């Protein structure tokens, strides 16, 4: 009975801190009460350790029983997290294998205290549990930092990327290599102890965690670079829109200057027509003058200059391609959003709508945009457009028709909406695609 109590304590000691840290770091992704998930994970871990290794008495089968226990633990922790979180299968497998890697580091460090040869009798003693507690306290903070600073942020911003289909292979490689050459418990025959092996656990732990850290950091930097490049593309688009608007404004000013110059001649003509008593020519001349002075004087959509520029740019592109465009904007001159956020948010919505209309092969093509921001109220954006192609949606995310992968534009929109504690709702049916955004800004 005492042996089972020691094994039970050792198992909980390894399981509870690691699973507890996972539940804390990914608390926003959990769909069940955290304590329930922690309890189920601990119970499963204990049960399968008892089944696979708790009843083994021979030393030559002890390593094999640990291997079976580890594989079963990975499988059921993976299944448990899949059922009780909204992470994908491959992301869950990655996290579980990283968790098992830390457990392996703890077990290796304890085994080196016993010079690499741990018997069944030593495993069932409280001294073994005490060393396990010491190394758990030593390694768990590194696991927390890795999960908090690298894994969770990377999953949050790239959770829909295809790279997660292969990321789990990295910790799997570490998991297999540990069982092949990392820990003497897995092949006891021919093992020769040397004092220099005391440093082996620290080299192995530092190496494995270091590889995880640098790979995750590199991937995150790559994502941020792609995001910056996308924002630069939007900035270039805005620069072009500003340049076109400046040219149109310059032409309008030249026309007004020319009209003022010609106004004296028009008065002379009107005076002559009046002396001749020809009222019809007076009316015709006045109408021609008014038509000339009112041309190209379309009123702005709103007072906010960046928003008005981006709306005019896309509305102009749509109208040139024969796409019916209606824009209603009631937005003040100043917003709490930065100019870049306005351009990324509205620019991506309008660009997606324009692209859908360009691909449309049947029916009327149209874009309807409504933007409203009253004083001390939330910012509401609604963009509706027609479409005829097939919409591809995976895990509540839309596949870009340009690259056949998750669109960076929609990810950028979601990122800005979350930053401003807002919400986004996408609906599509019967050839009508609508995006509604509500933000606190």
mmCIF file of C-alpha atoms in Angstrom, residues 101-297:
data_model
loop_
_atom_site.group_PDB
_atom_site.id
_atom_site.type_symbol
_atom_site.label_atom_id
_atom_site.label_comp_id
_atom_site.label_asym_id
_atom_site.label_seq_id
_atom_site.Cartn_x
_atom_site.Cartn_y
_atom_site.Cartn_z
ATOM 1 C CA UNK A 101 9.680 16.767 -22.399
ATOM 2 C CA UNK A 102 9.749 18.714 -19.135
ATOM 3 C CA UNK A 103 8.588 15.603 -17.250
ATOM 4 C CA UNK A 104 11.433 13.673 -18.875
ATOM 5 C CA UNK A 105 13.896 16.348 -17.772
ATOM 6 C CA UNK A 106 12.713 15.974 -14.184
ATOM 7 C CA UNK A 107 12.919 12.162 -14.268
ATOM 8 C CA UNK A 108 16.397 12.275 -15.836
ATOM 9 C CA UNK A 109 17.670 14.676 -13.190
ATOM 10 C CA UNK A 110 16.359 12.453 -10.397
ATOM 11 C CA UNK A 111 17.884 9.340 -11.990
ATOM 12 C CA UNK A 112 21.294 11.023 -12.126
ATOM 13 C CA UNK A 113 21.106 11.556 -8.382
ATOM 14 C CA UNK A 114 21.040 7.745 -8.178
ATOM 15 C CA UNK A 115 23.890 7.526 -10.748
ATOM 16 C CA UNK A 116 21.603 6.518 -13.536
ATOM 17 C CA UNK A 117 20.486 3.213 -12.044
ATOM 18 C CA UNK A 118 17.105 3.523 -10.368
ATOM 19 C CA UNK A 119 15.638 0.318 -8.972
ATOM 20 C CA UNK A 120 11.992 -0.431 -8.266
ATOM 21 C CA UNK A 121 12.734 -0.211 -4.543
ATOM 22 C CA UNK A 122 14.196 3.292 -4.915
ATOM 23 C CA UNK A 123 11.271 4.499 -6.993
ATOM 24 C CA UNK A 124 8.868 3.523 -4.216
ATOM 25 C CA UNK A 125 10.729 5.467 -1.514
ATOM 26 C CA UNK A 126 9.884 8.958 -0.328
ATOM 27 C CA UNK A 127 13.426 10.145 -1.020
ATOM 28 C CA UNK A 128 12.781 9.676 -4.735
ATOM 29 C CA UNK A 129 9.646 11.818 -4.438
ATOM 30 C CA UNK A 130 11.606 14.467 -2.570
ATOM 31 C CA UNK A 131 14.183 14.756 -5.341
ATOM 32 C CA UNK A 132 11.375 14.879 -7.878
ATOM 33 C CA UNK A 133 9.797 17.772 -5.959
ATOM 34 C CA UNK A 134 13.124 19.624 -5.962
ATOM 35 C CA UNK A 135 13.686 19.295 -9.716
ATOM 36 C CA UNK A 136 10.025 20.052 -10.448
ATOM 37 C CA UNK A 137 10.379 23.352 -8.613
ATOM 38 C CA UNK A 138 13.587 23.972 -10.584
ATOM 39 C CA UNK A 139 12.257 23.250 -14.091
ATOM 40 C CA UNK A 140 8.580 24.246 -13.956
ATOM 41 C CA UNK A 141 9.295 28.031 -14.052
ATOM 42 C CA UNK A 142 11.134 27.543 -17.358
ATOM 43 C CA UNK A 143 8.110 25.669 -18.703
ATOM 44 C CA UNK A 144 5.848 28.527 -17.613
ATOM 45 C CA UNK A 145 8.023 31.157 -19.298
ATOM 46 C CA UNK A 146 8.171 29.108 -22.518
ATOM 47 C CA UNK A 147 4.397 28.638 -22.563
ATOM 48 C CA UNK A 148 3.549 32.205 -21.532
ATOM 49 C CA UNK A 149 6.080 34.147 -23.587
ATOM 50 C CA UNK A 150 6.349 32.048 -26.755
ATOM 51 C CA UNK A 151 3.851 29.213 -27.222
ATOM 52 C CA UNK A 152 0.608 30.988 -26.251
ATOM 53 C CA UNK A 153 1.331 34.254 -28.150
ATOM 54 C CA UNK A 154 2.368 32.315 -31.256
ATOM 55 C CA UNK A 155 -0.758 30.143 -31.177
ATOM 56 C CA UNK A 156 -2.930 33.220 -30.572
ATOM 57 C CA UNK A 157 -1.697 35.026 -33.679
ATOM 58 C CA UNK A 158 -0.983 32.073 -36.008
ATOM 59 C CA UNK A 159 -3.394 29.394 -34.806
ATOM 60 C CA UNK A 160 -4.882 29.060 -38.296
ATOM 61 C CA UNK A 161 -1.564 28.696 -40.097
ATOM 62 C CA UNK A 162 -0.639 25.409 -41.763
ATOM 63 C CA UNK A 163 2.737 25.288 -39.988
ATOM 64 C CA UNK A 164 1.049 23.747 -36.930
ATOM 65 C CA UNK A 165 0.501 20.605 -38.974
ATOM 66 C CA UNK A 166 4.229 19.948 -38.646
ATOM 67 C CA UNK A 167 5.311 21.784 -35.486
ATOM 68 C CA UNK A 168 4.524 18.783 -33.245
ATOM 69 C CA UNK A 169 7.311 16.820 -34.977
ATOM 70 C CA UNK A 170 9.935 18.900 -33.127
ATOM 71 C CA UNK A 171 8.940 17.906 -29.552
ATOM 72 C CA UNK A 172 8.191 14.385 -30.839
ATOM 73 C CA UNK A 173 11.810 14.136 -31.989
ATOM 74 C CA UNK A 174 12.976 15.206 -28.516
ATOM 75 C CA UNK A 175 10.544 12.697 -26.935
ATOM 76 C CA UNK A 176 11.949 9.823 -29.041
ATOM 77 C CA UNK A 177 15.608 10.806 -28.688
ATOM 78 C CA UNK A 178 15.249 10.920 -24.914
ATOM 79 C CA UNK A 179 14.025 7.333 -24.910
ATOM 80 C CA UNK A 180 16.728 6.189 -27.313
ATOM 81 C CA UNK A 181 19.817 7.819 -25.871
ATOM 82 C CA UNK A 182 18.903 10.381 -23.238
ATOM 83 C CA UNK A 183 17.958 8.373 -20.172
ATOM 84 C CA UNK A 184 19.708 5.173 -19.003
ATOM 85 C CA UNK A 185 16.465 3.781 -17.588
ATOM 86 C CA UNK A 186 15.358 2.839 -21.082
ATOM 87 C CA UNK A 187 18.274 0.503 -21.761
ATOM 88 C CA UNK A 188 20.070 -0.641 -18.627
ATOM 89 C CA UNK A 189 22.365 -3.229 -20.138
ATOM 90 C CA UNK A 190 25.872 -1.971 -20.754
ATOM 91 C CA UNK A 191 25.368 1.316 -18.904
ATOM 92 C CA UNK A 192 28.565 2.570 -17.254
ATOM 93 C CA UNK A 193 28.342 5.454 -14.798
ATOM 94 C CA UNK A 194 30.805 8.333 -14.852
ATOM 95 C CA UNK A 195 30.776 11.403 -12.547
ATOM 96 C CA UNK A 196 30.677 13.747 -15.548
ATOM 97 C CA UNK A 197 27.157 12.498 -16.249
ATOM 98 C CA UNK A 198 25.861 14.623 -13.391
ATOM 99 C CA UNK A 199 25.707 17.514 -15.864
ATOM 100 C CA UNK A 200 23.814 15.500 -18.494
ATOM 101 C CA UNK A 201 20.293 16.478 -17.295
ATOM 102 C CA UNK A 202 21.118 20.184 -17.354
ATOM 103 C CA UNK A 203 22.670 19.975 -20.838
ATOM 104 C CA UNK A 204 19.684 17.989 -22.118
ATOM 105 C CA UNK A 205 17.133 20.309 -20.492
ATOM 106 C CA UNK A 206 18.861 23.466 -21.645
ATOM 107 C CA UNK A 207 19.253 22.108 -25.148
ATOM 108 C CA UNK A 208 15.662 20.931 -25.578
ATOM 109 C CA UNK A 209 14.063 24.042 -24.071
ATOM 110 C CA UNK A 210 16.521 26.215 -25.987
ATOM 111 C CA UNK A 211 15.569 24.595 -29.300
ATOM 112 C CA UNK A 212 11.870 25.072 -28.515
ATOM 113 C CA UNK A 213 12.455 28.711 -27.595
ATOM 114 C CA UNK A 214 14.494 29.681 -30.671
ATOM 115 C CA UNK A 215 12.210 27.878 -33.126
ATOM 116 C CA UNK A 216 9.102 29.494 -31.618
ATOM 117 C CA UNK A 217 10.793 32.885 -31.477
ATOM 118 C CA UNK A 218 11.874 32.616 -35.122
ATOM 119 C CA UNK A 219 8.348 31.692 -36.227
ATOM 120 C CA UNK A 220 6.868 34.566 -34.264
ATOM 121 C CA UNK A 221 9.346 37.022 -35.786
ATOM 122 C CA UNK A 222 8.479 35.699 -39.246
ATOM 123 C CA UNK A 223 4.773 36.252 -38.587
ATOM 124 C CA UNK A 224 5.392 39.787 -37.283
ATOM 125 C CA UNK A 225 7.519 40.550 -40.347
ATOM 126 C CA UNK A 226 4.725 39.357 -42.644
ATOM 127 C CA UNK A 227 2.270 41.498 -40.707
ATOM 128 C CA UNK A 228 4.521 44.551 -41.055
ATOM 129 C CA UNK A 229 4.873 43.899 -44.778
ATOM 130 C CA UNK A 230 1.105 43.739 -45.068
ATOM 131 C CA UNK A 231 0.739 47.035 -43.211
ATOM 132 C CA UNK A 232 3.362 48.548 -45.507
ATOM 133 C CA UNK A 233 1.291 47.425 -48.488
ATOM 134 C CA UNK A 234 -1.713 49.174 -46.937
ATOM 135 C CA UNK A 235 0.414 52.271 -46.328
ATOM 136 C CA UNK A 236 1.503 52.275 -49.969
ATOM 137 C CA UNK A 237 -2.135 51.971 -50.961
ATOM 138 C CA UNK A 238 -2.984 54.930 -48.758
ATOM 139 C CA UNK A 239 -0.104 56.933 -50.202
ATOM 140 C CA UNK A 240 -1.453 56.291 -53.691
ATOM 141 C CA UNK A 241 -4.964 57.233 -52.583
ATOM 142 C CA UNK A 242 -3.682 60.444 -50.974
ATOM 143 C CA UNK A 243 -1.742 61.272 -54.145
ATOM 144 C CA UNK A 244 -4.842 60.785 -56.321
ATOM 145 C CA UNK A 245 -6.947 62.878 -53.975
ATOM 146 C CA UNK A 246 -4.282 65.624 -53.938
ATOM 147 C CA UNK A 247 -4.176 65.631 -57.757
ATOM 148 C CA UNK A 248 -7.973 65.850 -57.944
ATOM 149 C CA UNK A 249 -7.963 68.684 -55.420
ATOM 150 C CA UNK A 250 -5.252 70.522 -57.372
ATOM 151 C CA UNK A 251 -7.275 70.194 -60.571
ATOM 152 C CA UNK A 252 -10.364 71.450 -58.777
ATOM 153 C CA UNK A 253 -8.463 74.496 -57.494
ATOM 154 C CA UNK A 254 -7.150 75.210 -61.010
ATOM 155 C CA UNK A 255 -10.676 74.988 -62.395
ATOM 156 C CA UNK A 256 -11.970 77.410 -59.770
ATOM 157 C CA UNK A 257 -9.160 79.830 -60.544
ATOM 158 C CA UNK A 258 -9.956 79.604 -64.254
ATOM 159 C CA UNK A 259 -13.678 80.041 -63.572
ATOM 160 C CA UNK A 260 -13.027 83.165 -61.518
ATOM 161 C CA UNK A 261 -10.900 84.491 -64.345
ATOM 162 C CA UNK A 262 -13.620 83.772 -66.903
ATOM 163 C CA UNK A 263 -16.424 85.086 -64.701
ATOM 164 C CA UNK A 264 -15.963 88.670 -65.984
ATOM 165 C CA UNK A 265 -16.391 87.492 -69.556
ATOM 166 C CA UNK A 266 -19.541 85.619 -68.571
ATOM 167 C CA UNK A 267 -21.007 88.776 -67.045
ATOM 168 C CA UNK A 268 -20.305 90.666 -70.250
ATOM 169 C CA UNK A 269 -22.087 87.951 -72.234
ATOM 170 C CA UNK A 270 -25.081 88.004 -69.898
ATOM 171 C CA UNK A 271 -25.212 91.801 -70.149
ATOM 172 C CA UNK A 272 -25.288 91.630 -73.949
ATOM 173 C CA UNK A 273 -28.033 88.962 -73.920
ATOM 174 C CA UNK A 274 -30.034 91.116 -71.493
ATOM 175 C CA UNK A 275 -29.737 94.162 -73.757
ATOM 176 C CA UNK A 276 -30.968 92.026 -76.656
ATOM 177 C CA UNK A 277 -33.825 90.718 -74.498
ATOM 178 C CA UNK A 278 -32.862 87.094 -75.219
ATOM 179 C CA UNK A 279 -33.757 85.367 -71.900
ATOM 180 C CA UNK A 280 -33.309 81.848 -73.284
ATOM 181 C CA UNK A 281 -29.625 82.492 -74.057
ATOM 182 C CA UNK A 282 -29.150 83.983 -70.589
ATOM 183 C CA UNK A 283 -30.577 80.839 -68.954
ATOM 184 C CA UNK A 284 -28.479 78.579 -71.201
ATOM 185 C CA UNK A 285 -25.290 80.482 -70.466
ATOM 186 C CA UNK A 286 -25.922 80.438 -66.689
ATOM 187 C CA UNK A 287 -26.623 76.696 -66.795
ATOM 188 C CA UNK A 288 -23.386 76.027 -68.688
ATOM 189 C CA UNK A 289 -21.461 78.079 -66.152
ATOM 190 C CA UNK A 290 -23.028 76.228 -63.203
ATOM 191 C CA UNK A 291 -22.333 72.848 -64.795
ATOM 192 C CA UNK A 292 -18.705 73.770 -65.201
ATOM 193 C CA UNK A 293 -18.228 75.057 -61.673
ATOM 194 C CA UNK A 294 -20.075 72.153 -59.953
ATOM 195 C CA UNK A 295 -18.270 69.377 -61.820
ATOM 196 C CA UNK A 296 -15.962 67.111 -59.789
ATOM 197 C CA UNK A 297 -17.204 68.572 -56.502
#
